[in-house]
Short mmCIF file of C-alpha atoms in Angstrom, two decimals:
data_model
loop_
_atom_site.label_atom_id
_atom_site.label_comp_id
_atom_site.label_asym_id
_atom_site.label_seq_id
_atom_site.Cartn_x
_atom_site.Cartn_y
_atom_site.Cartn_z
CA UNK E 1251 -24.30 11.16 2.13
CA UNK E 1252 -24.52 12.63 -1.42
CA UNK E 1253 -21.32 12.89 -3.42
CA UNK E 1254 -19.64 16.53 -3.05
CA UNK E 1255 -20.47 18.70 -6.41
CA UNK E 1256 -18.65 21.39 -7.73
CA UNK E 1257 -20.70 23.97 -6.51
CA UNK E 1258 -20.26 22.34 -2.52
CA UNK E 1259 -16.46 22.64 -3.78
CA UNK E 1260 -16.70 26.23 -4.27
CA UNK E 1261 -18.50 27.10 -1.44
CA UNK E 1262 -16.03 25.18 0.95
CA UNK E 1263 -13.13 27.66 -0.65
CA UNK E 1264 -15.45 30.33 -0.44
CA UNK E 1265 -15.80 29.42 3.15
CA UNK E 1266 -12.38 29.02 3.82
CA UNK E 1267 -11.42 32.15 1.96
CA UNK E 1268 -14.16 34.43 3.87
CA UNK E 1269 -12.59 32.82 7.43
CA UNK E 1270 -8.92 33.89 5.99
CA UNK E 1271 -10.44 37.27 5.52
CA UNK E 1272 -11.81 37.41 9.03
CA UNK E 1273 -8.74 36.39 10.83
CA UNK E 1274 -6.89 38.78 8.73
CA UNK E 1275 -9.34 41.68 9.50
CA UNK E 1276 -9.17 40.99 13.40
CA UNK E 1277 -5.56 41.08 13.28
CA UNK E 1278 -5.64 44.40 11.64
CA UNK E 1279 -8.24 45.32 14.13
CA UNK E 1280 -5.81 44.69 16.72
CA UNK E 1281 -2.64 46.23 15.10
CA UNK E 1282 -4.93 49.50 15.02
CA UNK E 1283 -5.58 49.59 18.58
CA UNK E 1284 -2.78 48.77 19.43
CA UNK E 1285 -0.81 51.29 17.37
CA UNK E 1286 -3.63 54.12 18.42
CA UNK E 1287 -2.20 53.30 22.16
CA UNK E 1288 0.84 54.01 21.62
CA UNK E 1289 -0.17 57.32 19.41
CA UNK E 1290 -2.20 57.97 22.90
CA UNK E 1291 1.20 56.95 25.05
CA UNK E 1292 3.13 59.35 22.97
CA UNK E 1293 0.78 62.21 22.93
CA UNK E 1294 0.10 62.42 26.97
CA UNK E 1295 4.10 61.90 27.14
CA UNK E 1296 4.95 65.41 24.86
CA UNK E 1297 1.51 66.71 27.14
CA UNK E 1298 3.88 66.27 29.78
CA UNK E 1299 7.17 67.13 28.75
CA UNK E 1300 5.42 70.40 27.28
CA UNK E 1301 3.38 71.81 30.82
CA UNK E 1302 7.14 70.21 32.68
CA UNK E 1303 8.90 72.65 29.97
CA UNK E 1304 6.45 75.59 30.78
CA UNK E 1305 6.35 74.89 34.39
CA UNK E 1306 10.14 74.44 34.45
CA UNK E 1307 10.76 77.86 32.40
CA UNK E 1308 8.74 80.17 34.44
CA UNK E 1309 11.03 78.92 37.52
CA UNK E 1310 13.99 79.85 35.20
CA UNK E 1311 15.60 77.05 33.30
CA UNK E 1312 19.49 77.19 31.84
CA UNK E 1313 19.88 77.12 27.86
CA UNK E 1314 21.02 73.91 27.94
CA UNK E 1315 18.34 72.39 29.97
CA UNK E 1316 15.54 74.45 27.73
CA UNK E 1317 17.40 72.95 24.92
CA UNK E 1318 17.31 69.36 25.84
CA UNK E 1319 13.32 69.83 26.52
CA UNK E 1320 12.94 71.02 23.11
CA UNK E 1321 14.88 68.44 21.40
CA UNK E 1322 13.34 65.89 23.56
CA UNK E 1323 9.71 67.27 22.47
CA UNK E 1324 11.01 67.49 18.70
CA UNK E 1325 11.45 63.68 19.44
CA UNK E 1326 8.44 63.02 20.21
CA UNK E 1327 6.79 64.85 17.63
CA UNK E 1328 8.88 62.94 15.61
CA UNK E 1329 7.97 59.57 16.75
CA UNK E 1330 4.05 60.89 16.89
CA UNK E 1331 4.17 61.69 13.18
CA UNK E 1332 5.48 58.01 12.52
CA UNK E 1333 2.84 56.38 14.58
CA UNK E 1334 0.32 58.57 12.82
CA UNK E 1335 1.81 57.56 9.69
CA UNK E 1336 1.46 53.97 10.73
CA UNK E 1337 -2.05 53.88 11.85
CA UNK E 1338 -3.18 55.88 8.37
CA UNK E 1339 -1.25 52.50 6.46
CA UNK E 1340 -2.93 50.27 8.96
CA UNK E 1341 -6.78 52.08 8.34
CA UNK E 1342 -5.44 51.24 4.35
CA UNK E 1343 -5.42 47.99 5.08
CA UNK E 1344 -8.59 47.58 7.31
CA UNK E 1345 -10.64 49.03 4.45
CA UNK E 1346 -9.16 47.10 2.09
CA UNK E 1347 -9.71 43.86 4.36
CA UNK E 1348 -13.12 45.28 5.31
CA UNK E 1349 -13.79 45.16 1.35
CA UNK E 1350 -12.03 41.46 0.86
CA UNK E 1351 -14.17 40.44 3.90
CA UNK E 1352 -17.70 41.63 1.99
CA UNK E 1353 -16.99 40.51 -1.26
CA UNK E 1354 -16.14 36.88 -0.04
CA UNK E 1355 -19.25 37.13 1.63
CA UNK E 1356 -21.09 38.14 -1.27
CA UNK E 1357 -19.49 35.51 -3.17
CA UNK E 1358 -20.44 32.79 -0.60
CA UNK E 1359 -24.18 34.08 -0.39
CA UNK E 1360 -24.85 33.84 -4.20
CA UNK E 1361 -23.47 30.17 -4.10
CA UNK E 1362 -25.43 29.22 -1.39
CA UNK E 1363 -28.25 30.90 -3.10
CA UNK E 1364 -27.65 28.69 -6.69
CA UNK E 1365 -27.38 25.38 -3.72
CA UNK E 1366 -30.67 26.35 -2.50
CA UNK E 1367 -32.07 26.65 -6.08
CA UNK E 1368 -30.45 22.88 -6.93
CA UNK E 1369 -31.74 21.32 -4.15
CA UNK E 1370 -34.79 22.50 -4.51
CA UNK E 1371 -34.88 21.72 -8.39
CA UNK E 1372 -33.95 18.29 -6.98
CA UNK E 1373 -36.74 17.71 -4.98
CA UNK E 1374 -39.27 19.39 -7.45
CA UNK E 1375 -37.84 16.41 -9.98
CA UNK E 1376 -37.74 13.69 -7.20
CA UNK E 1377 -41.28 14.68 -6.24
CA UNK E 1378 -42.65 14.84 -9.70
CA UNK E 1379 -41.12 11.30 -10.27
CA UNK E 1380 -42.77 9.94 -7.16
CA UNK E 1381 -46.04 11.32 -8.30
CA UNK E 1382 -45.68 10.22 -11.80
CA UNK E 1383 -44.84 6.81 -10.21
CA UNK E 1384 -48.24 6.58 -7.47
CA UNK E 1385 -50.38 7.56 -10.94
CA UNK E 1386 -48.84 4.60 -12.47
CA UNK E 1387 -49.65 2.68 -9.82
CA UNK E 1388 -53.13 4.18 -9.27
CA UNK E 1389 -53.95 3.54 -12.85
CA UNK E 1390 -52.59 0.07 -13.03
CA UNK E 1391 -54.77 -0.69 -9.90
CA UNK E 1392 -57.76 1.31 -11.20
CA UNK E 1393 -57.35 -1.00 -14.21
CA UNK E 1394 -57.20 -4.09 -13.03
CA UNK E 1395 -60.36 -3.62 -10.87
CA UNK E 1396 -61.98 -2.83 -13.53
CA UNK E 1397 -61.34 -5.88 -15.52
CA UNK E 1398 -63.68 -8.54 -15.57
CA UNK E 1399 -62.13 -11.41 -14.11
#
């Protein structure tokens, strides 16, 4: 096996860094859902405590229970707005991840790209010796039969 070169170097942390940025990204990914459940938990629950409140207050409700279904639903809305405010922070950080994620890729492609272009420079050289070496030969032998003996 051929000695690691400084360009296989940077494409292993490339690597490494573009797999970081994945895992990262599918954690995000996750975080989102999950926090978009509970936005969707939250929601159906002030859905309900709403039609309860409107069912409840054309049966006649007392002040004080009407008041602890509005406070209740203030709540609600309060912990709704937080979870949005989450998830908007979270989609910050997916786009930004998204963004890490294609640039490391980008990065990785073009240095696989300049590997490619050694190797092949490589083998263009290794072949050229080879030939140079068979027309040595060729000529030596050519040469030689040739001479009179």
């Amino acid at each position: 096996m051929s000695p690691e070169t400084p360009l296989d170097v940077l494409i292993n942390l490339t690597q490494d860094k573009l797999d970081e940025a994945g895992r990262n990204l599918s954690e995000l990914s996750t975080r989102r859902r999950e926090a978009q459940g509970q936005l969707n938990t939250l929601d159906g629950y002030r859905a309900d405590y709403t039609q309860r409140l409107q069912d409840t207050t054309e049966q006649g409700v007392s002040a004080s229970n009407y008041h602890n279904f509005r406070q209740f639903i203030a709540t609600l809305d309060e912990a709704i707005s937080q979870q949005n405010t989450i998830i908007t922070q979270i989609d910050v950080r997916l786009e930004a991840g998204r963004k890490q994620w294609h640039d490391e890729k980008r990065r990785l492609n073009s240095y696989e790209t300049l590997k490619t272009r050694q190797i092949r420079q490589l083998q263009y050289r290794e072949q050229r010796r080879e030939q140079r070496a068979s027309d040595e030969i060729s000529a030596g032998l050519y040469r030689r039969t040739r001479q009179p003996h």
